[in-house]
Short mmCIF file of C-alpha atoms in Angstrom, two decimals:
data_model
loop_
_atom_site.label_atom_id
_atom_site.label_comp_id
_atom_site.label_asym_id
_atom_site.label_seq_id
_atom_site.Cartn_x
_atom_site.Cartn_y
_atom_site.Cartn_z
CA UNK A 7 -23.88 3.99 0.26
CA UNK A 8 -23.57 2.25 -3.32
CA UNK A 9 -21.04 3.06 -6.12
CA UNK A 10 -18.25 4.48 -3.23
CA UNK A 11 -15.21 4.65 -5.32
CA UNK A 12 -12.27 2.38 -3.66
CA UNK A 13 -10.17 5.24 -4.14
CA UNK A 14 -12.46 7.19 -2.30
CA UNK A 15 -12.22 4.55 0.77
CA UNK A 16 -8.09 5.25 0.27
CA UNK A 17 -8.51 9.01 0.45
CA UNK A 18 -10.62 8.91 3.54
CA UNK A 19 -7.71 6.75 5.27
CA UNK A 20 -5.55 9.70 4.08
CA UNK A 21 -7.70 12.22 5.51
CA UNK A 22 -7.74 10.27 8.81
CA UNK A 23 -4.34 10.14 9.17
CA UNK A 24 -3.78 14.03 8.41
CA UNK A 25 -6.49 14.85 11.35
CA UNK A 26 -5.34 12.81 13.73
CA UNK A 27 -1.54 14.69 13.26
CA UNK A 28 -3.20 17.98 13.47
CA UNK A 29 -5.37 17.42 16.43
CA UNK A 30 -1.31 16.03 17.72
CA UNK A 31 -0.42 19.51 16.81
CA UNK A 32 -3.31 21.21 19.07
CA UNK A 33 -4.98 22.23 15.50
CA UNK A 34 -8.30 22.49 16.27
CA UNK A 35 -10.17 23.33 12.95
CA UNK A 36 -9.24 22.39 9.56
CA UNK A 37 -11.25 23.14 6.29
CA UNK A 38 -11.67 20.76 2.61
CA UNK A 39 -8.97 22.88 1.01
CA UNK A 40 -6.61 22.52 3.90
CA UNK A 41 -7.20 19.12 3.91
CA UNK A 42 -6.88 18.82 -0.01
CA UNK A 43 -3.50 20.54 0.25
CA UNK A 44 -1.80 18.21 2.70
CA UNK A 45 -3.54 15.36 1.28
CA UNK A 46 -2.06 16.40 -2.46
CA UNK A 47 -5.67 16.37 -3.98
CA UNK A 48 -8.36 18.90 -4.89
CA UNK A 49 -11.31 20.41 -2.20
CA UNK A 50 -13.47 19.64 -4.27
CA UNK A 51 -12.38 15.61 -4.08
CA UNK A 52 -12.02 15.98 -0.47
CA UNK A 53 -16.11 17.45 -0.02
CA UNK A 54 -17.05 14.34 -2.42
CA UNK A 55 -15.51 11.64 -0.71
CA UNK A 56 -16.60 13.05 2.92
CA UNK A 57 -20.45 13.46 1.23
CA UNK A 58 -21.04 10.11 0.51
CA UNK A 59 -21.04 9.26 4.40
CA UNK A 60 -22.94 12.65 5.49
CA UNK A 61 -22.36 16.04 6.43
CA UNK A 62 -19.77 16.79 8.52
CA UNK A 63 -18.96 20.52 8.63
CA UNK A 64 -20.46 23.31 8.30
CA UNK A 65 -20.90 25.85 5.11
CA UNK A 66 -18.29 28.06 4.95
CA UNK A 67 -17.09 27.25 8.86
CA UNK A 68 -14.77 24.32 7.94
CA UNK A 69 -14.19 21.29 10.14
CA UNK A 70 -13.54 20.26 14.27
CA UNK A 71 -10.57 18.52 13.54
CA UNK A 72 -11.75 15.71 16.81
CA UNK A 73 -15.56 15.89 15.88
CA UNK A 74 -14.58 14.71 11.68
CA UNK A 75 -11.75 12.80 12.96
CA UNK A 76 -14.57 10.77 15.04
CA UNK A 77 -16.90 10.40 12.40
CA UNK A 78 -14.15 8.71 9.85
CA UNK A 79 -13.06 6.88 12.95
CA UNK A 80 -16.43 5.84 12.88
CA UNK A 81 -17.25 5.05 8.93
CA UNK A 82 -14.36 3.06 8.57
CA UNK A 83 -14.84 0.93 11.57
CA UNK A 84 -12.36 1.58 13.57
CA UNK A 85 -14.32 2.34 17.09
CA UNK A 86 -14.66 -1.45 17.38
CA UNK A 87 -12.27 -4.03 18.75
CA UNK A 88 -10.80 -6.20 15.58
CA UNK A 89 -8.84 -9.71 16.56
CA UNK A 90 -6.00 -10.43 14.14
CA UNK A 91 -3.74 -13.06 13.42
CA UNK A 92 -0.73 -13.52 11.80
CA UNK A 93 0.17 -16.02 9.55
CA UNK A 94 4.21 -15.97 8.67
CA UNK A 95 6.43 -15.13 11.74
CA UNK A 96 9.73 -14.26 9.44
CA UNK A 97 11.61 -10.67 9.68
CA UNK A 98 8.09 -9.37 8.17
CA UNK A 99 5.87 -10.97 10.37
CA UNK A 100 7.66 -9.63 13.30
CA UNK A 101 8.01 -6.34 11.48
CA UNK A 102 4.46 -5.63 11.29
CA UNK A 103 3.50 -7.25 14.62
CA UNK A 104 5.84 -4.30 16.03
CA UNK A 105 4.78 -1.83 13.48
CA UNK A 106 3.93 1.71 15.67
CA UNK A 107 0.55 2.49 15.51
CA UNK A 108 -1.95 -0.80 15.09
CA UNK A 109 -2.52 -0.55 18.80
CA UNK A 110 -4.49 2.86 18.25
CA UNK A 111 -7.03 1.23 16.56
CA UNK A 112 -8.16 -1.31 18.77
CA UNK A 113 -6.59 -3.95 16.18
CA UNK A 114 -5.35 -6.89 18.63
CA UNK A 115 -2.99 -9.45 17.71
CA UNK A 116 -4.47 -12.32 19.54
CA UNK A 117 -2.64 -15.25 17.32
CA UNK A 118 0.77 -15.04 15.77
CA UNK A 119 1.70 -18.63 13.40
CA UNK A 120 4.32 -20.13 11.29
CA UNK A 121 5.25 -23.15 10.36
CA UNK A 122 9.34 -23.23 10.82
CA UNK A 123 10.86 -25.12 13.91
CA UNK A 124 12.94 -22.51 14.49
CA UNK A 125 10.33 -19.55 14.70
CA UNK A 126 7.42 -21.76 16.31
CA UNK A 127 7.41 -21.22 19.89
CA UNK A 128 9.47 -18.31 19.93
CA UNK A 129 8.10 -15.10 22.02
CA UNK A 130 6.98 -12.14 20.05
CA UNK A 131 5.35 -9.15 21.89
CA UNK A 132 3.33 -11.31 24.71
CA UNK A 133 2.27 -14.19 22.47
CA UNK A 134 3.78 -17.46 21.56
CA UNK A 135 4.34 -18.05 17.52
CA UNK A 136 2.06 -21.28 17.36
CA UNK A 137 2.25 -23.35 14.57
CA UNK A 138 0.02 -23.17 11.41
CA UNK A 139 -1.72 -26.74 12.11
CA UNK A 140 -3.25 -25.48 15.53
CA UNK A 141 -4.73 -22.76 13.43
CA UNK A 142 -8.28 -23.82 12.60
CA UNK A 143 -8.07 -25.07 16.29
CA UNK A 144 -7.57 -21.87 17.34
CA UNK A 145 -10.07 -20.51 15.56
CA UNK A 146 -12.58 -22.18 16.63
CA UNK A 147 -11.81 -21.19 20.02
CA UNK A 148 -11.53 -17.21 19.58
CA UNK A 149 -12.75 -14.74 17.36
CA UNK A 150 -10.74 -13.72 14.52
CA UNK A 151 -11.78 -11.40 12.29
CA UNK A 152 -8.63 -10.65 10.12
CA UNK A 153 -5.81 -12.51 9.39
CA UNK A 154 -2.10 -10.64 8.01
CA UNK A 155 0.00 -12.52 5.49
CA UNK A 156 3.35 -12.62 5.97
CA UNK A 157 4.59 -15.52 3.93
CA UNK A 158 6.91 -15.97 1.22
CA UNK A 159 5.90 -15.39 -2.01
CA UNK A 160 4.74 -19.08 -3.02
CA UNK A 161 3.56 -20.18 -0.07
CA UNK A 162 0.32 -16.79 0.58
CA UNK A 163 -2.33 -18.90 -1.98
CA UNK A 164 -2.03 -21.68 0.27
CA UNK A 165 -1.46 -20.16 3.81
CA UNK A 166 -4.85 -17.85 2.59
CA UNK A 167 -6.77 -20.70 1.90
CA UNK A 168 -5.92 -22.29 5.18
CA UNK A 169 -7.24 -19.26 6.94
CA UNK A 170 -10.33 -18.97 5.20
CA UNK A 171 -10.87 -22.76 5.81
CA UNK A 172 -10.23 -21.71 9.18
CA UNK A 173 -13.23 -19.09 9.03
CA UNK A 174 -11.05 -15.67 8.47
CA UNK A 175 -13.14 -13.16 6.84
CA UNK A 176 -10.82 -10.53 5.87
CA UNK A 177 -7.03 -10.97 4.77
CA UNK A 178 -4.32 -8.25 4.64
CA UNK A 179 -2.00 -9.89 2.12
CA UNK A 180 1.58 -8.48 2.41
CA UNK A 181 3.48 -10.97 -0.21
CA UNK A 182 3.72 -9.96 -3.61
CA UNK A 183 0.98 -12.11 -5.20
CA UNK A 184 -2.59 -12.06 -6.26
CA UNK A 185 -4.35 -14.15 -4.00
CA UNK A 186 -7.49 -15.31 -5.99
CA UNK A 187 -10.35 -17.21 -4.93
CA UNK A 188 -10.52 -21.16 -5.83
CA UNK A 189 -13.07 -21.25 -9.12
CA UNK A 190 -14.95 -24.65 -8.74
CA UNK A 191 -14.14 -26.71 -11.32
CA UNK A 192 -17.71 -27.96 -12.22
CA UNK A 193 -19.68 -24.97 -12.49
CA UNK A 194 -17.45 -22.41 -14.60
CA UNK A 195 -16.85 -19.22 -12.81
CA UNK A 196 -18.17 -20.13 -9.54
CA UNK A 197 -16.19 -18.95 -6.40
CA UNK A 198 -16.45 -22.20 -3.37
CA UNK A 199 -18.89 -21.13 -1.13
CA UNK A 200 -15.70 -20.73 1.62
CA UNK A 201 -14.58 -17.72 -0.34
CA UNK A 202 -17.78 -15.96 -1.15
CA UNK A 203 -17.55 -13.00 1.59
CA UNK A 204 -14.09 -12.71 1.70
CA UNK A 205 -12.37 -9.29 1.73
CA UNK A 206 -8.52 -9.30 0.74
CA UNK A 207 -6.24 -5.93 0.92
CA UNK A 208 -3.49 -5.98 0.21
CA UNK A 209 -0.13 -3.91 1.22
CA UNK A 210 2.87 -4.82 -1.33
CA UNK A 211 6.17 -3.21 -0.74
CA UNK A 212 7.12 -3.67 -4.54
CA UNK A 213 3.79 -1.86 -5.42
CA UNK A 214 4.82 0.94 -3.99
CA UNK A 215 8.43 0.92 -5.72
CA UNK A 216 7.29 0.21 -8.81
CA UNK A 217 4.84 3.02 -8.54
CA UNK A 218 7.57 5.39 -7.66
CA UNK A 219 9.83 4.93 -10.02
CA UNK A 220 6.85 5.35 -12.92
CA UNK A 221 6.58 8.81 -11.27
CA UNK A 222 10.21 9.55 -11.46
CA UNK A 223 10.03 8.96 -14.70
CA UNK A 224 6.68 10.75 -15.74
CA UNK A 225 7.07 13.84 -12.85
CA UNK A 226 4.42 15.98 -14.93
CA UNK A 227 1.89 13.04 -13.98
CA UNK A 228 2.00 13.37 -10.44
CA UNK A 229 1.38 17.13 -10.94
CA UNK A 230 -1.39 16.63 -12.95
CA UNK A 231 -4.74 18.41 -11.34
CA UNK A 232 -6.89 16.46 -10.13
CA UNK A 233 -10.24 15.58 -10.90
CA UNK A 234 -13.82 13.99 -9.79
CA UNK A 235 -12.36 10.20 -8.34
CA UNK A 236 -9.56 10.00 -10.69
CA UNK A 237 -6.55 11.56 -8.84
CA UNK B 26 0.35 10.71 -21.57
CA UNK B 27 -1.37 13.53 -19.71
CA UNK B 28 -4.51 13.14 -17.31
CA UNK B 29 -3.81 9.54 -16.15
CA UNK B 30 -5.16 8.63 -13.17
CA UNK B 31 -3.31 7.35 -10.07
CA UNK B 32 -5.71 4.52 -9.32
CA UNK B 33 -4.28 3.69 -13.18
CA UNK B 34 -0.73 3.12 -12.18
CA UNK B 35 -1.51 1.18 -9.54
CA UNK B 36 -3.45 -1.32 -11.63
CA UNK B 37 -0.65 -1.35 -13.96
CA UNK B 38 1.18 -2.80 -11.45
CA UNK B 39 -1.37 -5.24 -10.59
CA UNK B 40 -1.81 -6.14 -14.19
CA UNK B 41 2.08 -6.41 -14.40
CA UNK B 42 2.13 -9.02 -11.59
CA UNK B 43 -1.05 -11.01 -12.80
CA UNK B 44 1.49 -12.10 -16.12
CA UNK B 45 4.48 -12.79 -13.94
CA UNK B 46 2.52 -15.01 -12.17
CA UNK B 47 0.78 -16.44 -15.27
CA UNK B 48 4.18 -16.84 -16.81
CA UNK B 49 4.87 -18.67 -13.64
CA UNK B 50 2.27 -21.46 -14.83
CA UNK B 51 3.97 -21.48 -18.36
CA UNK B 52 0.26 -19.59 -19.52
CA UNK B 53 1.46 -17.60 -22.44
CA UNK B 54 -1.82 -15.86 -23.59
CA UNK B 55 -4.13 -13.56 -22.04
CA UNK B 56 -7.22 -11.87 -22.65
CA UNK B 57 -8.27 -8.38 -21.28
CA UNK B 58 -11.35 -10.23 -20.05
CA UNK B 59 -8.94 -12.69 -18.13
CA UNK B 60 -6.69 -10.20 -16.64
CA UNK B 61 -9.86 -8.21 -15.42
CA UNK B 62 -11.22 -11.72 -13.48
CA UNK B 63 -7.51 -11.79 -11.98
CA UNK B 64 -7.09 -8.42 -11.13
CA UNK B 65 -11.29 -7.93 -9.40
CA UNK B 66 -11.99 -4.73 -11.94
CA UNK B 67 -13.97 -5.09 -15.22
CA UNK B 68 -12.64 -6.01 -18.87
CA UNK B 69 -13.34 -2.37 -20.17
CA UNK B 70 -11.23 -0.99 -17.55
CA UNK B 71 -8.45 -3.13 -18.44
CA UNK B 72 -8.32 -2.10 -21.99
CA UNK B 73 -8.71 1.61 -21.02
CA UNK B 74 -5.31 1.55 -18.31
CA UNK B 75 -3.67 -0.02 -21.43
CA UNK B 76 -4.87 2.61 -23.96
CA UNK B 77 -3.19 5.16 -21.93
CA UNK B 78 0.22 3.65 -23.17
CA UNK B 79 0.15 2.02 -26.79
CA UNK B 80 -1.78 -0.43 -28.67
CA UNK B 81 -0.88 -4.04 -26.76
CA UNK B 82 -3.14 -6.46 -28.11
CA UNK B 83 -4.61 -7.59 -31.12
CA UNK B 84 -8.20 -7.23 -31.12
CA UNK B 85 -10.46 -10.53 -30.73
CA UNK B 86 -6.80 -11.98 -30.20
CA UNK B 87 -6.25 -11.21 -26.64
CA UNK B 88 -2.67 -10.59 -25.62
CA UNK B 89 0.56 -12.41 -25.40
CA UNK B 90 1.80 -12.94 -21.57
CA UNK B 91 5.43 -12.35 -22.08
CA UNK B 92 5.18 -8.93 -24.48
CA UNK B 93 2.57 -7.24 -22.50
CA UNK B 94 4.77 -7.88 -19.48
CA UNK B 95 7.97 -6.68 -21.08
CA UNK B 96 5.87 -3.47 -21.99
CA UNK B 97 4.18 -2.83 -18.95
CA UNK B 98 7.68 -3.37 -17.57
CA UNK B 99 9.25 -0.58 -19.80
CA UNK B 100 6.06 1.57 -19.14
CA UNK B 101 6.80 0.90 -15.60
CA UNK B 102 10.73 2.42 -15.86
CA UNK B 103 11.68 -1.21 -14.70
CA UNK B 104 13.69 -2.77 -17.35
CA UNK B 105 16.90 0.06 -15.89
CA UNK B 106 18.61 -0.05 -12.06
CA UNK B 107 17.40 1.99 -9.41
CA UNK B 108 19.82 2.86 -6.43
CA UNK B 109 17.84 2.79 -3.61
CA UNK B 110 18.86 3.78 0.24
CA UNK B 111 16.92 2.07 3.16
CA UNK B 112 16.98 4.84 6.35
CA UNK B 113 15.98 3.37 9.55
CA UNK B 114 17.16 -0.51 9.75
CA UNK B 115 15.18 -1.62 12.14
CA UNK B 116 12.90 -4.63 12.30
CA UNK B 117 11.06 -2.68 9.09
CA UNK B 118 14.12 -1.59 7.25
CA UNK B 119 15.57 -5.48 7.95
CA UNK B 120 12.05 -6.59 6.14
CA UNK B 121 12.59 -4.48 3.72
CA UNK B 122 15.96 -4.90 2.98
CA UNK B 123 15.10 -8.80 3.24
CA UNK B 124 11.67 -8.39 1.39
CA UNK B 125 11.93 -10.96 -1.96
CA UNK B 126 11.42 -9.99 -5.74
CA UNK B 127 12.84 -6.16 -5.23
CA UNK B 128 16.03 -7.59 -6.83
CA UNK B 129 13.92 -8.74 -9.74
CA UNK B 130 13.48 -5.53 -10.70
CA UNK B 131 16.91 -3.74 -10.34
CA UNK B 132 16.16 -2.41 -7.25
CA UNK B 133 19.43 -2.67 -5.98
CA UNK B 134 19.97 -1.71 -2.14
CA UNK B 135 23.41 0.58 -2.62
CA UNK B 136 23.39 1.94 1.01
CA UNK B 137 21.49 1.32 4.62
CA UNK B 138 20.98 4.06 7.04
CA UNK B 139 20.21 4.53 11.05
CA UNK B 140 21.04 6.69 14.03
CA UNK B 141 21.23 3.85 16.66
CA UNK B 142 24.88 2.52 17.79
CA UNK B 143 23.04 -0.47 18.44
CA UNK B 144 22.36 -0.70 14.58
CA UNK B 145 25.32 1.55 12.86
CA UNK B 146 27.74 -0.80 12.24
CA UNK B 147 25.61 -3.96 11.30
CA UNK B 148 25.98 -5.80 8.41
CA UNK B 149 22.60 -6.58 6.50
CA UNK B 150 22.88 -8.67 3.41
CA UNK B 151 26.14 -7.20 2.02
CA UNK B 152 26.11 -3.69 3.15
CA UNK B 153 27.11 -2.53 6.28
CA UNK B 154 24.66 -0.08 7.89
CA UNK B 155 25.85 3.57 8.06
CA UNK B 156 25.18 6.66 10.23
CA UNK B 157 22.70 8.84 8.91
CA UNK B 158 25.34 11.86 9.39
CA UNK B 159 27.07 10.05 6.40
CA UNK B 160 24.31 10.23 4.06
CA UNK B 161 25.03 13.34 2.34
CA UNK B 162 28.93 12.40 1.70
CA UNK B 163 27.37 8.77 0.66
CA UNK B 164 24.69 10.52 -2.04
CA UNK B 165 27.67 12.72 -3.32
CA UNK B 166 29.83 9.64 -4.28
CA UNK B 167 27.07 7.57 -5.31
CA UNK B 168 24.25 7.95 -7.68
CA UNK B 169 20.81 7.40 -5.68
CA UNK B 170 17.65 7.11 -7.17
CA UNK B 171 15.32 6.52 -4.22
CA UNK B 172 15.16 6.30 -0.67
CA UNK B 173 13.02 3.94 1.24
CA UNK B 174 11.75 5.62 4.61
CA UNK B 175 11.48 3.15 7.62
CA UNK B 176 12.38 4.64 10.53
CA UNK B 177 9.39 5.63 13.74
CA UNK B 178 6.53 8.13 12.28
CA UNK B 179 7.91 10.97 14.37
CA UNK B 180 11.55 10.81 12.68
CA UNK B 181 9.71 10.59 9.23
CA UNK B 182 9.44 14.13 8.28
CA UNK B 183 13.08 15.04 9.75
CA UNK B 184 14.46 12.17 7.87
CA UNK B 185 12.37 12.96 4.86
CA UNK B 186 14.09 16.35 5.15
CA UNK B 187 17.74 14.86 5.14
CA UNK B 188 17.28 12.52 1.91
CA UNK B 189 15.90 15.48 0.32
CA UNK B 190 18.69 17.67 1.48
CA UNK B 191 21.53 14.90 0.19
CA UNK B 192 19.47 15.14 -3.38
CA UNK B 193 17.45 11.94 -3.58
CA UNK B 194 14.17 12.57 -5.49
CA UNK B 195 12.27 9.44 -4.88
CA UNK B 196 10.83 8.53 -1.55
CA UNK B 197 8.84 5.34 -0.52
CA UNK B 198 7.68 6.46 2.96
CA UNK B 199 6.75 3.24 5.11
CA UNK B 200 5.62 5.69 8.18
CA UNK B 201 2.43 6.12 9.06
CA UNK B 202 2.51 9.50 8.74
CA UNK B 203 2.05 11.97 5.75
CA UNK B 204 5.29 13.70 4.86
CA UNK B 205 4.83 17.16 3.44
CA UNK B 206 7.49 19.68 1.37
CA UNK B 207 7.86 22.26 3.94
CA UNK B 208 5.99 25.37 2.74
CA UNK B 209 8.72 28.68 2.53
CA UNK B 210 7.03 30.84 5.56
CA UNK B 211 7.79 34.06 3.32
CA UNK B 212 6.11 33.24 0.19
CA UNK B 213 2.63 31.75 0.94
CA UNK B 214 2.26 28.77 -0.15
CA UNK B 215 5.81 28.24 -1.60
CA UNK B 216 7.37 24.60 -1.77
CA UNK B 217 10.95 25.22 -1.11
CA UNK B 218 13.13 24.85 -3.65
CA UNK B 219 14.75 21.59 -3.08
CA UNK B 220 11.32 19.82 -2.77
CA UNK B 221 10.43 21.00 -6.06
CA UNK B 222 9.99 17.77 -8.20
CA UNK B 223 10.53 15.09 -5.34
CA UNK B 224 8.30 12.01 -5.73
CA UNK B 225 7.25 10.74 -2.36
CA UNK B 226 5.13 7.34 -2.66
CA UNK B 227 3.66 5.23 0.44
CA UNK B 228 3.23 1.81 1.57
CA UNK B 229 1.50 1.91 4.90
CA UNK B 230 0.03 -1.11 6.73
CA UNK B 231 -2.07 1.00 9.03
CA UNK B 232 -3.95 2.39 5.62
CA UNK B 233 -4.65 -1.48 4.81
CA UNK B 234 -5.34 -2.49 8.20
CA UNK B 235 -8.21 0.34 8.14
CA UNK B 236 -9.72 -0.26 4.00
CA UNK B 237 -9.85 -3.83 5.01
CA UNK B 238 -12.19 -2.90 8.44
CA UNK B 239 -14.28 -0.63 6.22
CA UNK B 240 -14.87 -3.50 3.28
CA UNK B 241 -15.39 -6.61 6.02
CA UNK B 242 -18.43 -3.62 7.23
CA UNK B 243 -19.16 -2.74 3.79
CA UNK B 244 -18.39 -6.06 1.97
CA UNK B 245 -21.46 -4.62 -0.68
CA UNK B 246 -18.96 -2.18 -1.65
CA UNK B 247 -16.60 -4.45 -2.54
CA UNK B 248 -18.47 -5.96 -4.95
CA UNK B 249 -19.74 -2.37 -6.42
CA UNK B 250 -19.99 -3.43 -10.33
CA UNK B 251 -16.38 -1.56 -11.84
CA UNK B 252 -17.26 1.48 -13.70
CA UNK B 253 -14.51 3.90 -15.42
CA UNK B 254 -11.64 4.79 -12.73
CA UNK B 255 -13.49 4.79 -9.82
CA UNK B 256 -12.67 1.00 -8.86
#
């Protein structure tokens, strides 16, 4: 499974997301150019990305929209229980922990934090808002396997180091920054051994904006056919 | 400017945040071997995104933080205002509305939309939120540029439907859902006219919530050496 384009892993997300709204519409089958179509790419992208991970239909017959929707269920992990935290309890915070749809997946908010007075200790769903300090604490007590940043701006490098001092593996990163891995300053170019491992996504509002209105302006580059992974 | 792959833009914007953050730290030169460290894709790939849009650098010089951010900012379509609606002001659409830097870029929140009476009426920052039934008379008074879909993923297409009917060509869809131009039922595979040309972007947490499950399964992936625009 080497060389899988990122976009690729995107796409497959995409695809996901279509099945499971036509198997909500009683649509049984599907086929790669019906899923190209909704997804806005080309059938032959949609029969490379679903290759890499096997065969899934057959020749000519198309797709069972529950059978592929099962298998990408499958590839990206998603049949398996994952134990979140969240780390910034503001209007965002809250906003995601509420978000419709996290709860299909088996992705369990076990640990909401924040550091303010005013927000620690507060109710949210059936948790408590702890407070960032009790973190590694907490930790070390339950499994976490991803933590969500909510945090201003200036505060996500530091709030994602404390979680992956606090053994968090995998960080959704929702302000606005690069988070980067530490560099030790002794030997050039070396990530601290904490970081090595560590898997950040990240989902930035004013990404998508500025991607938008570069599409606005350049219309005849959205339309633009698409080909092999570079739609 | 033809051919240019999505995955491009989005590093764009990656690339465009990297030198607001380096100009941040008072860093005033860059290298495309730098930027490609920051940004997790390779050096070559850096100078290729760029290539799509002008000569930035000077070669064996590197490049200087504050022009190559006030290009990629003009290549962006950020240096003029967008009017942007919010529909749905709930916990999301609050976020949103509440989410810092969008006002760094002219995005400038001109109206707020919902269907609750628990909500219509509300003020949020300095607007007052507004029925949806009120949009189209709103877009005919006011120039808007984009609309920023928050509202539950089964009101997504519907609402979709309504900015597009009340003219606004951009939309950031926050739904976990895929919105599709409705296809005219008498000419196969038709868009209908009014979706001709709209721009619909997303920013879904759900979609990160499930690439960062695949790469904590796959982390091998993630390190994948960077080869042409398949990051």
């Amino acid at each position: 499974m080497a060389e899988i384009p990122t976009a690729a892993i995107s796409r497959l997300v995409t695809y996901l997301r279509i099945l499971e709204q036509l198997e909500a519409q009683d649509i049984s089958r599907t086929s790669s150019s019906d899923l190209a179509e909704r997804a806005g790419v080309s059938a032959f992208q949609v029969r490379k990305d679903l290759a890499y991970f096997g065969r899934f239909g057959t020749r000519g017959m198309g797709y069972t929209v529950p059978i592929l929707k099962r298998e990408l269920v499958r590839v990206l992990g998603l049949n398996q229980t994952w134990n979140v935290v969240i780390v910034g309890m503001g209007r965002l915070g809250q906003a995601i922990a509420n978000y419709p749809g996290a709860s299909d997946y088996q992705f369990q908010y076990v640990g909401l934090f924040d550091v303010s007075p005013a927000i620690v200790g507060r109710q949210v769903r059936n948790l408590t808002v702890q407070h960032m300090d009790d973190l590694r604490a907490f930790t070390s007590h339950n499994r976490v396997d991803m933590g969500f940043l909510a945090v201003p701006p200036d505060r996500a490098q530091d709030a994602a180091q404390m979680l992956v001092d606090a053994g968090v593996r995998g960080i959704l990163n929702f302000a606005p920054v690069v988070i980067q891995p530490p560099v030790e300053a002794t030997v050039q170019q070396e990530i601290s051994d904490e970081w090595r491992g560590v898997i950040i996504e990240n989902v930035d509002f004013l990404a998508g904006m500025k991607r938008l209105a570069f599409y606005i302006l350049n219309p005849h580059l959205k339309d633009a056919p698409m080909t092999e992974d570079t739609e």
